[in-house]
PDB file of C-alpha atoms in Angstrom:
ATOM      1  CA  MET A  25      25.455 -37.210  88.719  1.00 84.00           C
ATOM      2  CA  ARG A  26      23.807 -35.294  85.887  1.00 93.00           C
ATOM      3  CA  VAL A  27      26.488 -33.990  83.486  1.00 97.00           C
ATOM      4  CA  GLN A  28      25.270 -31.737  80.683  1.00 98.00           C
ATOM      5  CA  MET A  29      27.534 -31.558  77.633  1.00 98.00           C
ATOM      6  CA  LEU A  30      27.163 -28.084  76.129  1.00 98.00           C
ATOM      7  CA  GLY A  31      29.188 -26.721  73.205  1.00 98.00           C
ATOM      8  CA  LEU A  32      29.502 -23.368  71.462  1.00 98.00           C
ATOM      9  CA  CYS A  33      30.322 -22.930  67.774  1.00 98.00           C
ATOM     10  CA  ARG A  34      30.799 -19.380  66.464  1.00 97.00           C
ATOM     11  CA  PHE A  35      29.950 -19.124  62.772  1.00 97.00           C
ATOM     12  CA  SER A  36      31.351 -15.841  61.392  1.00 95.00           C
ATOM     13  CA  TYR A  37      30.068 -13.942  64.427  1.00 96.00           C
ATOM     14  CA  LEU A  38      30.304 -10.187  63.963  1.00 92.00           C
ATOM     15  CA  GLY A  39      31.446  -8.578  67.210  1.00 82.00           C
ATOM     16  CA  GLY A  40      34.409  -7.225  69.127  1.00 69.00           C
ATOM     17  CA  GLY A  41      37.248  -9.400  70.415  1.00 59.00           C
ATOM     18  CA  GLY A  42      37.613 -13.123  69.950  1.00 50.00           C
ATOM     19  CA  TYR A  43      39.844 -12.811  66.867  1.00 54.00           C
ATOM     20  CA  GLN A  44      43.566 -12.444  66.282  1.00 54.00           C
ATOM     21  CA  VAL A  45      42.994 -10.803  62.903  1.00 59.00           C
ATOM     22  CA  GLY A  46      41.975  -7.227  63.717  1.00 58.00           C
ATOM     23  CA  HIS A  47      39.871  -4.656  61.855  1.00 59.00           C
ATOM     24  CA  ASP A  48      39.629  -0.876  62.171  1.00 64.00           C
ATOM     25  CA  SER A  49      35.837  -0.767  62.307  1.00 81.00           C
ATOM     26  CA  ILE A  50      32.818  -3.024  62.515  1.00 87.00           C
ATOM     27  CA  ASP A  51      32.051  -2.240  58.876  1.00 89.00           C
ATOM     28  CA  ALA A  52      35.503  -3.478  57.891  1.00 90.00           C
ATOM     29  CA  ARG A  53      34.963  -6.630  59.929  1.00 89.00           C
ATOM     30  CA  ARG A  54      31.535  -7.168  58.363  1.00 93.00           C
ATOM     31  CA  ALA A  55      33.024  -6.835  54.873  1.00 93.00           C
ATOM     32  CA  PHE A  56      35.708  -9.376  55.785  1.00 91.00           C
ATOM     33  CA  LEU A  57      33.506 -11.940  57.529  1.00 94.00           C
ATOM     34  CA  TYR A  58      30.592 -11.712  55.109  1.00 96.00           C
ATOM     35  CA  HIS A  59      32.536 -11.662  51.857  1.00 95.00           C
ATOM     36  CA  PRO A  60      30.686 -14.113  49.562  1.00 96.00           C
ATOM     37  CA  ASP A  61      33.793 -16.112  48.644  1.00 94.00           C
ATOM     38  CA  ARG A  62      34.825 -16.476  52.278  1.00 95.00           C
ATOM     39  CA  LEU A  63      31.354 -17.543  53.402  1.00 97.00           C
ATOM     40  CA  ALA A  64      31.193 -20.132  50.628  1.00 96.00           C
ATOM     41  CA  ARG A  65      34.439 -21.635  51.879  1.00 96.00           C
ATOM     42  CA  ARG A  66      33.409 -21.492  55.542  1.00 96.00           C
ATOM     43  CA  TRP A  67      30.153 -23.279  54.851  1.00 98.00           C
ATOM     44  CA  PHE A  68      31.953 -25.968  52.863  1.00 97.00           C
ATOM     45  CA  TRP A  69      34.377 -26.593  55.740  1.00 97.00           C
ATOM     46  CA  PHE A  70      31.513 -26.569  58.238  1.00 98.00           C
ATOM     47  CA  GLU A  71      29.498 -29.126  56.248  1.00 98.00           C
ATOM     48  CA  ASN A  72      32.421 -31.363  55.376  1.00 98.00           C
ATOM     49  CA  VAL A  73      34.631 -31.170  58.473  1.00 98.00           C
ATOM     50  CA  THR A  74      32.653 -30.114  61.542  1.00 98.00           C
ATOM     51  CA  LEU A  75      29.115 -31.378  61.123  1.00 98.00           C
ATOM     52  CA  PRO A  76      29.508 -35.050  60.154  1.00 98.00           C
ATOM     53  CA  ALA A  77      30.728 -36.302  63.542  1.00 98.00           C
ATOM     54  CA  TYR A  78      28.138 -34.291  65.476  1.00 98.00           C
ATOM     55  CA  LEU A  79      25.397 -35.844  63.378  1.00 98.00           C
ATOM     56  CA  ALA A  80      26.854 -39.277  64.187  1.00 98.00           C
ATOM     57  CA  GLN A  81      27.671 -38.916  67.910  1.00 98.00           C
ATOM     58  CA  SER A  82      27.423 -42.268  69.682  1.00 98.00           C
ATOM     59  CA  ASP A  83      25.979 -40.436  72.720  1.00 98.00           C
ATOM     60  CA  PRO A  84      23.231 -38.078  71.477  1.00 98.00           C
ATOM     61  CA  ASP A  85      22.798 -36.370  74.860  1.00 98.00           C
ATOM     62  CA  PHE A  86      24.474 -33.040  74.110  1.00 98.00           C
ATOM     63  CA  THR A  87      23.702 -29.532  72.919  1.00 98.00           C
ATOM     64  CA  LEU A  88      25.719 -27.575  70.371  1.00 98.00           C
ATOM     65  CA  VAL A  89      24.868 -23.870  70.217  1.00 98.00           C
ATOM     66  CA  ILE A  90      25.696 -22.190  66.922  1.00 98.00           C
ATOM     67  CA  MET A  91      26.212 -18.471  67.409  1.00 98.00           C
ATOM     68  CA  THR A  92      26.071 -15.978  64.578  1.00 98.00           C
ATOM     69  CA  GLY A  93      24.734 -12.504  63.845  1.00 97.00           C
ATOM     70  CA  PRO A  94      21.147 -11.738  62.839  1.00 97.00           C
ATOM     71  CA  ASP A  95      22.418 -10.171  59.596  1.00 97.00           C
ATOM     72  CA  LEU A  96      24.394 -13.183  58.401  1.00 98.00           C
ATOM     73  CA  PRO A  97      23.795 -13.200  54.636  1.00 98.00           C
ATOM     74  CA  GLU A  98      21.593 -15.725  52.923  1.00 98.00           C
ATOM     75  CA  PRO A  99      21.602 -18.524  52.081  1.00 98.00           C
ATOM     76  CA  TYR A 100      23.736 -19.280  55.144  1.00 98.00           C
ATOM     77  CA  LEU A 101      21.374 -17.906  57.768  1.00 98.00           C
ATOM     78  CA  GLY A 102      18.572 -19.966  56.258  1.00 98.00           C
ATOM     79  CA  LYS A 103      20.793 -23.049  56.187  1.00 98.00           C
ATOM     80  CA  LEU A 104      21.548 -22.636  59.889  1.00 98.00           C
ATOM     81  CA  HIS A 105      17.834 -22.247  60.679  1.00 98.00           C
ATOM     82  CA  ASP A 106      17.155 -25.453  58.733  1.00 98.00           C
ATOM     83  CA  LEU A 107      19.906 -27.280  60.588  1.00 98.00           C
ATOM     84  CA  ALA A 108      18.586 -26.239  63.999  1.00 98.00           C
ATOM     85  CA  ARG A 109      15.083 -27.292  62.954  1.00 98.00           C
ATOM     86  CA  ASP A 110      16.177 -30.713  61.728  1.00 98.00           C
ATOM     87  CA  VAL A 111      18.754 -31.677  64.395  1.00 98.00           C
ATOM     88  CA  ALA A 112      17.511 -31.727  67.983  1.00 98.00           C
ATOM     89  CA  GLN A 113      20.979 -31.255  69.499  1.00 98.00           C
ATOM     90  CA  ILE A 114      21.736 -28.080  67.515  1.00 98.00           C
ATOM     91  CA  LYS A 115      20.462 -24.707  68.706  1.00 98.00           C
ATOM     92  CA  LEU A 116      20.840 -21.431  66.817  1.00 98.00           C
ATOM     93  CA  GLU A 117      21.404 -18.145  68.646  1.00 98.00           C
ATOM     94  CA  LEU A 118      21.454 -14.846  66.755  1.00 98.00           C
ATOM     95  CA  ILE A 119      23.488 -12.374  68.807  1.00 97.00           C
ATOM     96  CA  PRO A 120      23.773  -8.730  67.709  1.00 96.00           C
ATOM     97  CA  PRO A 121      27.347  -7.368  67.617  1.00 94.00           C
ATOM     98  CA  MET A 122      28.723  -6.945  71.146  1.00 94.00           C
ATOM     99  CA  GLU A 123      32.077  -5.424  71.965  1.00 88.00           C
ATOM    100  CA  GLU A 124      32.855  -7.869  74.780  1.00 93.00           C
ATOM    101  CA  HIS A 125      33.249 -11.275  73.179  1.00 93.00           C
ATOM    102  CA  THR A 126      32.844 -13.370  76.323  1.00 95.00           C
ATOM    103  CA  ALA A 127      29.601 -11.556  77.160  1.00 96.00           C
ATOM    104  CA  ALA A 128      28.300 -12.316  73.662  1.00 97.00           C
ATOM    105  CA  CYS A 129      29.204 -15.980  74.060  1.00 97.00           C
ATOM    106  CA  MET A 130      27.506 -16.101  77.447  1.00 97.00           C
ATOM    107  CA  ALA A 131      24.362 -14.578  75.936  1.00 97.00           C
ATOM    108  CA  ALA A 132      24.330 -17.400  73.376  1.00 98.00           C
ATOM    109  CA  VAL A 133      24.994 -20.235  75.811  1.00 98.00           C
ATOM    110  CA  ALA A 134      23.034 -19.142  78.904  1.00 97.00           C
ATOM    111  CA  PRO A 135      19.544 -20.041  77.575  1.00 97.00           C
ATOM    112  CA  HIS A 136      20.701 -23.624  77.086  1.00 98.00           C
ATOM    113  CA  MET A 137      22.378 -24.247  80.441  1.00 97.00           C
ATOM    114  CA  ASP A 138      20.549 -26.914  82.430  1.00 96.00           C
ATOM    115  CA  ALA A 139      20.044 -25.616  85.974  1.00 90.00           C
ATOM    116  CA  LYS A 140      19.234 -29.169  87.081  1.00 94.00           C
ATOM    117  CA  ALA A 141      22.637 -30.439  85.995  1.00 96.00           C
ATOM    118  CA  GLU A 142      25.231 -30.850  88.711  1.00 96.00           C
ATOM    119  CA  VAL A 143      28.035 -30.299  86.221  1.00 97.00           C
ATOM    120  CA  ILE A 144      28.177 -28.728  82.768  1.00 98.00           C
ATOM    121  CA  GLY A 145      30.870 -29.922  80.413  1.00 98.00           C
ATOM    122  CA  HIS A 146      31.441 -26.811  78.289  1.00 98.00           C
ATOM    123  CA  PHE A 147      33.362 -27.120  75.058  1.00 98.00           C
ATOM    124  CA  ARG A 148      34.220 -24.766  72.219  1.00 98.00           C
ATOM    125  CA  GLN A 149      33.966 -25.813  68.583  1.00 98.00           C
ATOM    126  CA  ASP A 150      35.415 -23.907  65.657  1.00 96.00           C
ATOM    127  CA  ASP A 151      33.377 -24.150  62.473  1.00 97.00           C
ATOM    128  CA  ASP A 152      36.233 -25.763  60.524  1.00 96.00           C
ATOM    129  CA  ASP A 153      37.556 -28.324  63.016  1.00 98.00           C
ATOM    130  CA  ALA A 154      36.170 -31.677  64.137  1.00 98.00           C
ATOM    131  CA  VAL A 155      35.802 -33.897  67.187  1.00 98.00           C
ATOM    132  CA  ALA A 156      35.534 -37.677  66.969  1.00 98.00           C
ATOM    133  CA  PHE A 157      32.143 -39.376  66.677  1.00 98.00           C
ATOM    134  CA  ASP A 158      32.488 -40.685  70.273  1.00 98.00           C
ATOM    135  CA  PHE A 159      33.680 -37.428  71.849  1.00 98.00           C
ATOM    136  CA  ILE A 160      30.554 -36.902  73.955  1.00 98.00           C
ATOM    137  CA  LYS A 161      30.478 -40.506  75.171  1.00 98.00           C
ATOM    138  CA  GLN A 162      34.182 -40.492  76.027  1.00 98.00           C
ATOM    139  CA  ALA A 163      34.025 -37.109  77.765  1.00 98.00           C
ATOM    140  CA  ARG A 164      31.165 -38.218  79.982  1.00 97.00           C
ATOM    141  CA  LYS A 165      32.868 -41.558  80.751  1.00 97.00           C
ATOM    142  CA  ASP A 166      36.204 -39.946  81.608  1.00 97.00           C
ATOM    143  CA  PHE A 167      34.616 -37.308  83.822  1.00 98.00           C
ATOM    144  CA  ALA A 168      33.257 -40.114  86.007  1.00 96.00           C
ATOM    145  CA  LEU A 169      36.866 -41.214  86.553  1.00 96.00           C
ATOM    146  CA  MET A 170      37.943 -37.655  87.446  1.00 96.00           C
ATOM    147  CA  ARG A 171      34.969 -36.712  89.617  1.00 95.00           C
ATOM    148  CA  ARG A 172      36.933 -36.557  92.870  1.00 94.00           C
ATOM    149  CA  LEU A 173      39.476 -34.220  91.267  1.00 95.00           C
ATOM    150  CA  TRP A 174      36.645 -31.993  90.058  1.00 96.00           C
ATOM    151  CA  ARG A 175      35.133 -31.809  93.544  1.00 93.00           C
ATOM    152  CA  ASN A 176      38.385 -30.410  94.968  1.00 92.00           C
ATOM    153  CA  ARG A 177      38.151 -27.211  92.893  1.00 91.00           C
ATOM    154  CA  GLY A 178      34.682 -27.204  91.363  1.00 93.00           C
ATOM    155  CA  ARG A 179      36.254 -26.891  87.938  1.00 97.00           C
ATOM    156  CA  LEU A 180      38.268 -29.220  85.739  1.00 98.00           C
ATOM    157  CA  CYS A 181      39.629 -29.387  82.195  1.00 98.00           C
ATOM    158  CA  CYS A 182      40.111 -32.574  80.184  1.00 98.00           C
ATOM    159  CA  ASP A 183      42.450 -32.161  77.219  1.00 98.00           C
ATOM    160  CA  TYR A 184      42.080 -34.806  74.518  1.00 98.00           C
ATOM    161  CA  SER A 185      45.402 -34.080  72.895  1.00 98.00           C
ATOM    162  CA  ARG A 186      45.853 -36.828  70.283  1.00 98.00           C
ATOM    163  CA  GLY A 187      44.589 -35.819  66.877  1.00 98.00           C
ATOM    164  CA  VAL A 188      45.417 -34.961  63.307  1.00 98.00           C
ATOM    165  CA  ILE A 189      46.302 -31.702  61.614  1.00 98.00           C
ATOM    166  CA  LEU A 190      44.802 -31.210  58.159  1.00 97.00           C
ATOM    167  CA  LYS A 191      46.489 -28.632  55.922  1.00 95.00           C
ATOM    168  CA  GLY A 192      44.529 -27.354  52.956  1.00 94.00           C
ATOM    169  CA  THR A 193      46.129 -25.466  50.069  1.00 92.00           C
ATOM    170  CA  GLY A 194      45.611 -25.220  46.339  1.00 91.00           C
ATOM    171  CA  GLN A 195      47.487 -28.516  46.048  1.00 93.00           C
ATOM    172  CA  GLY A 196      44.939 -30.338  48.186  1.00 94.00           C
ATOM    173  CA  VAL A 197      44.814 -31.585  51.787  1.00 96.00           C
ATOM    174  CA  THR A 198      47.622 -33.238  53.729  1.00 96.00           C
ATOM    175  CA  VAL A 199      47.299 -35.066  57.054  1.00 98.00           C
ATOM    176  CA  GLU A 200      49.774 -35.059  59.952  1.00 98.00           C
ATOM    177  CA  PRO A 201      49.517 -36.932  63.282  1.00 98.00           C
ATOM    178  CA  TRP A 202      49.972 -34.630  66.272  1.00 98.00           C
ATOM    179  CA  ILE A 203      49.658 -34.573  70.030  1.00 98.00           C
ATOM    180  CA  VAL A 204      49.007 -30.917  70.824  1.00 98.00           C
ATOM    181  CA  TYR A 205      48.649 -29.431  74.290  1.00 96.00           C
ATOM    182  CA  ASN A 206      45.414 -27.541  74.961  1.00 96.00           C
ATOM    183  CA  THR A 207      44.553 -26.895  71.340  1.00 95.00           C
ATOM    184  CA  GLY A 208      40.991 -25.927  72.313  1.00 96.00           C
ATOM    185  CA  ILE A 209      39.401 -28.735  70.276  1.00 97.00           C
ATOM    186  CA  ALA A 210      37.915 -31.694  72.163  1.00 98.00           C
ATOM    187  CA  GLN A 211      38.808 -29.906  75.405  1.00 98.00           C
ATOM    188  CA  PRO A 212      35.790 -29.943  77.735  1.00 98.00           C
ATOM    189  CA  ILE A 213      35.808 -27.726  80.803  1.00 98.00           C
ATOM    190  CA  TYR A 214      33.586 -28.986  83.632  1.00 98.00           C
ATOM    191  CA  LEU A 215      31.947 -26.234  85.682  1.00 97.00           C
ATOM    192  CA  PRO A 216      28.991 -25.961  88.068  1.00 96.00           C
ATOM    193  CA  PRO A 217      25.985 -24.296  86.368  1.00 94.00           C
ATOM    194  CA  GLU A 218      25.818 -21.505  88.949  1.00 93.00           C
ATOM    195  CA  LEU A 219      29.276 -20.279  87.934  1.00 92.00           C
ATOM    196  CA  GLN A 220      27.798 -18.743  84.777  1.00 90.00           C
ATOM    197  CA  ARG A 221      30.918 -19.236  82.722  1.00 95.00           C
ATOM    198  CA  THR A 222      31.640 -21.060  79.467  1.00 96.00           C
ATOM    199  CA  ALA A 223      34.753 -22.567  77.893  1.00 97.00           C
ATOM    200  CA  VAL A 224      35.571 -19.286  76.133  1.00 95.00           C
ATOM    201  CA  HIS A 225      36.025 -17.538  79.490  1.00 96.00           C
ATOM    202  CA  PHE A 226      39.273 -19.493  79.871  1.00 96.00           C
ATOM    203  CA  GLN A 227      42.219 -19.154  77.497  1.00 94.00           C
ATOM    204  CA  HIS A 228      42.571 -22.739  76.324  1.00 94.00           C
ATOM    205  CA  TRP A 229      46.371 -22.644  75.886  1.00 94.00           C
ATOM    206  CA  LYS A 230      46.913 -21.731  79.574  1.00 95.00           C
ATOM    207  CA  VAL A 231      43.852 -23.220  81.223  1.00 96.00           C
ATOM    208  CA  GLY A 232      46.115 -24.819  83.848  1.00 95.00           C
ATOM    209  CA  LEU A 233      46.334 -21.417  85.559  1.00 95.00           C
ATOM    210  CA  SER A 234      42.630 -21.654  86.364  1.00 95.00           C
ATOM    211  CA  MET A 235      41.976 -25.311  87.160  1.00 97.00           C
ATOM    212  CA  PRO A 236      43.377 -28.862  87.158  1.00 96.00           C
ATOM    213  CA  ASN A 237      44.051 -29.974  83.599  1.00 97.00           C
ATOM    214  CA  VAL A 238      44.075 -33.680  82.765  1.00 97.00           C
ATOM    215  CA  MET A 239      45.759 -34.643  79.495  1.00 97.00           C
ATOM    216  CA  MET A 240      44.271 -37.677  77.738  1.00 97.00           C
ATOM    217  CA  THR A 241      46.410 -39.077  74.922  1.00 96.00           C
ATOM    218  CA  GLY A 242      44.491 -42.241  74.056  1.00 94.00           C
ATOM    219  CA  PRO A 243      42.114 -42.231  71.091  1.00 96.00           C
ATOM    220  CA  VAL A 244      42.423 -39.857  68.140  1.00 98.00           C
ATOM    221  CA  MET A 245      39.891 -37.260  69.235  1.00 98.00           C
ATOM    222  CA  PHE A 246      40.372 -34.073  67.210  1.00 98.00           C
ATOM    223  CA  ALA A 247      40.983 -32.968  63.640  1.00 98.00           C
ATOM    224  CA  ARG A 248      42.210 -29.425  63.193  1.00 97.00           C
ATOM    225  CA  PHE A 249      41.982 -27.924  59.726  1.00 96.00           C
ATOM    226  CA  LEU A 250      44.557 -25.316  58.740  1.00 95.00           C
ATOM    227  CA  HIS A 251      43.822 -23.253  55.646  1.00 92.00           C
ATOM    228  CA  HIS A 252      43.976 -19.750  54.217  1.00 86.00           C
ATOM    229  CA  ASP A 253      41.026 -18.424  56.249  1.00 86.00           C
ATOM    230  CA  ASN A 254      42.324 -19.433  59.697  1.00 84.00           C
ATOM    231  CA  ASP A 255      42.373 -16.749  62.352  1.00 75.00           C
ATOM    232  CA  SER A 256      45.607 -18.219  63.730  1.00 75.00           C
ATOM    233  CA  GLY A 257      46.955 -21.172  61.758  1.00 79.00           C
ATOM    234  CA  ALA A 258      49.670 -22.184  64.227  1.00 86.00           C
ATOM    235  CA  ILE A 259      49.624 -25.810  65.360  1.00 93.00           C
ATOM    236  CA  GLY A 260      50.720 -25.024  68.907  1.00 91.00           C
ATOM    237  CA  ALA A 261      52.977 -26.807  71.369  1.00 94.00           C
ATOM    238  CA  GLY A 262      53.229 -30.537  70.829  1.00 96.00           C
ATOM    239  CA  TYR A 263      54.868 -33.349  68.896  1.00 97.00           C
ATOM    240  CA  ARG A 264      54.023 -35.966  66.295  1.00 97.00           C
ATOM    241  CA  TRP A 265      52.784 -39.423  67.193  1.00 97.00           C
ATOM    242  CA  PRO A 266      54.026 -42.463  65.224  1.00 96.00           C
ATOM    243  CA  ALA A 267      51.745 -43.175  62.276  1.00 95.00           C
ATOM    244  CA  GLU A 268      53.827 -44.976  59.676  1.00 92.00           C
ATOM    245  CA  GLY A 269      51.574 -46.728  57.193  1.00 92.00           C
ATOM    246  CA  GLU A 270      48.384 -45.147  58.590  1.00 96.00           C
ATOM    247  CA  ASN A 271      45.465 -45.073  56.169  1.00 98.00           C
ATOM    248  CA  TRP A 272      44.323 -41.474  56.664  1.00 98.00           C
ATOM    249  CA  GLU A 273      41.260 -41.771  54.453  1.00 98.00           C
ATOM    250  CA  LYS A 274      40.038 -44.704  56.537  1.00 98.00           C
ATOM    251  CA  LEU A 275      40.879 -43.082  59.884  1.00 98.00           C
ATOM    252  CA  LEU A 276      39.181 -39.791  59.041  1.00 98.00           C
ATOM    253  CA  ALA A 277      36.071 -41.599  57.830  1.00 98.00           C
ATOM    254  CA  LYS A 278      35.920 -43.827  60.903  1.00 98.00           C
ATOM    255  CA  ARG A 279      36.702 -41.311  63.632  1.00 98.00           C
ATOM    256  CA  PHE A 280      35.277 -38.075  62.156  1.00 98.00           C
ATOM    257  CA  ARG A 281      33.026 -39.156  59.276  1.00 98.00           C
ATOM    258  CA  ILE A 282      35.183 -36.915  57.067  1.00 98.00           C
ATOM    259  CA  ASP A 283      35.443 -37.724  53.365  1.00 98.00           C
ATOM    260  CA  LEU A 284      39.098 -36.886  52.701  1.00 98.00           C
ATOM    261  CA  ALA A 285      38.732 -37.122  48.913  1.00 98.00           C
ATOM    262  CA  ALA A 286      35.842 -34.619  48.924  1.00 97.00           C
ATOM    263  CA  LEU A 287      37.765 -32.273  51.218  1.00 97.00           C
ATOM    264  CA  ASP A 288      40.805 -32.513  48.977  1.00 97.00           C
ATOM    265  CA  ARG A 289      38.716 -31.664  45.903  1.00 97.00           C
ATOM    266  CA  GLY A 290      37.213 -28.704  47.728  1.00 95.00           C
ATOM    267  CA  ALA A 291      40.602 -27.277  48.697  1.00 94.00           C
ATOM    268  CA  ARG A 292      41.863 -27.653  45.138  1.00 94.00           C
ATOM    269  CA  GLY A 293      38.698 -26.074  43.762  1.00 95.00           C
ATOM    270  CA  PHE A 294      39.011 -23.057  46.036  1.00 92.00           C
ATOM    271  CA  GLY A 295      42.654 -22.672  44.985  1.00 83.00           C
ATOM    272  CA  LEU A 296      43.762 -21.869  48.521  1.00 73.00           C
ATOM    273  CA  PRO A 297      47.207 -20.382  49.037  1.00 72.00           C
ATOM    274  CA  GLY A 298      49.043 -21.064  52.261  1.00 64.00           C
ATOM    275  CA  ALA A 299      48.258 -18.246  54.674  1.00 65.00           C
ATOM    276  CA  ALA A 300      50.876 -15.491  54.675  1.00 64.00           C
ATOM    277  CA  ARG A 301      51.628 -15.739  58.393  1.00 62.00           C
ATOM    278  CA  ALA A 302      54.934 -16.532  60.011  1.00 59.00           C
ATOM    279  CA  ARG A 303      53.657 -19.470  62.095  1.00 69.00           C
ATOM    280  CA  TRP A 304      51.006 -20.871  59.762  1.00 66.00           C
ATOM    281  CA  GLY A 305      51.144 -24.656  59.738  1.00 68.00           C
ATOM    282  CA  THR A 306      53.948 -24.896  62.331  1.00 75.00           C
TER     283      THR A 306
END
């Protein structure tokens, strides 16, 4: 069975919906998203948290679509063009502002859906979080075990719920071990290509209303980074897993190719405050 693994990463996309932080006009949103200081931070997180594991995936048979606006300021638009040119698995889609967020996401993903695939494993990827270096390999392997369950409904979610929460402030980066339900990271949704839907069409925190949802708690599969620029910043429903004596620098390097010392220096250099939101970091 041909399973295509297809992800979507939105990099400061300017459009309606898709955000918890609201703005009164598109000009206000553009000023917020494209502020030079914010973009400098977002690119640093993207380069140091998100990208390393995708560049090192043990199964290279995947596509990651990066979606942004055609007016994304330089040098970041040029950097994304360079990345898509140099990395075969990364595709860049420039989508003009659209009011309906799911329609914009579909416009970005649709050109890359493989009509010959029997199943597409859609996944969403924030530009400041990470999946493990073997995420694609594990997702494809585990789907083979769940194939009969998928056939019953023609849709299936696999929630890799064991991960780490990184918290970045002006004092540096801390690491906490968490099992979090349906966090949206490392959470592939398997759909038939003719359905013409992506992962963002389903609210990740209540995906069980739409399909069977299998929770996998084995390997450490996600790293979520909480910092001042988060749209949400809440950890979500879950609990800690035992990690006494864990060497976080070693684990992050092994599973995510993240350099914790470099990330810590970056957070200190940016002088990040904790976000002023009631549920940030909890």
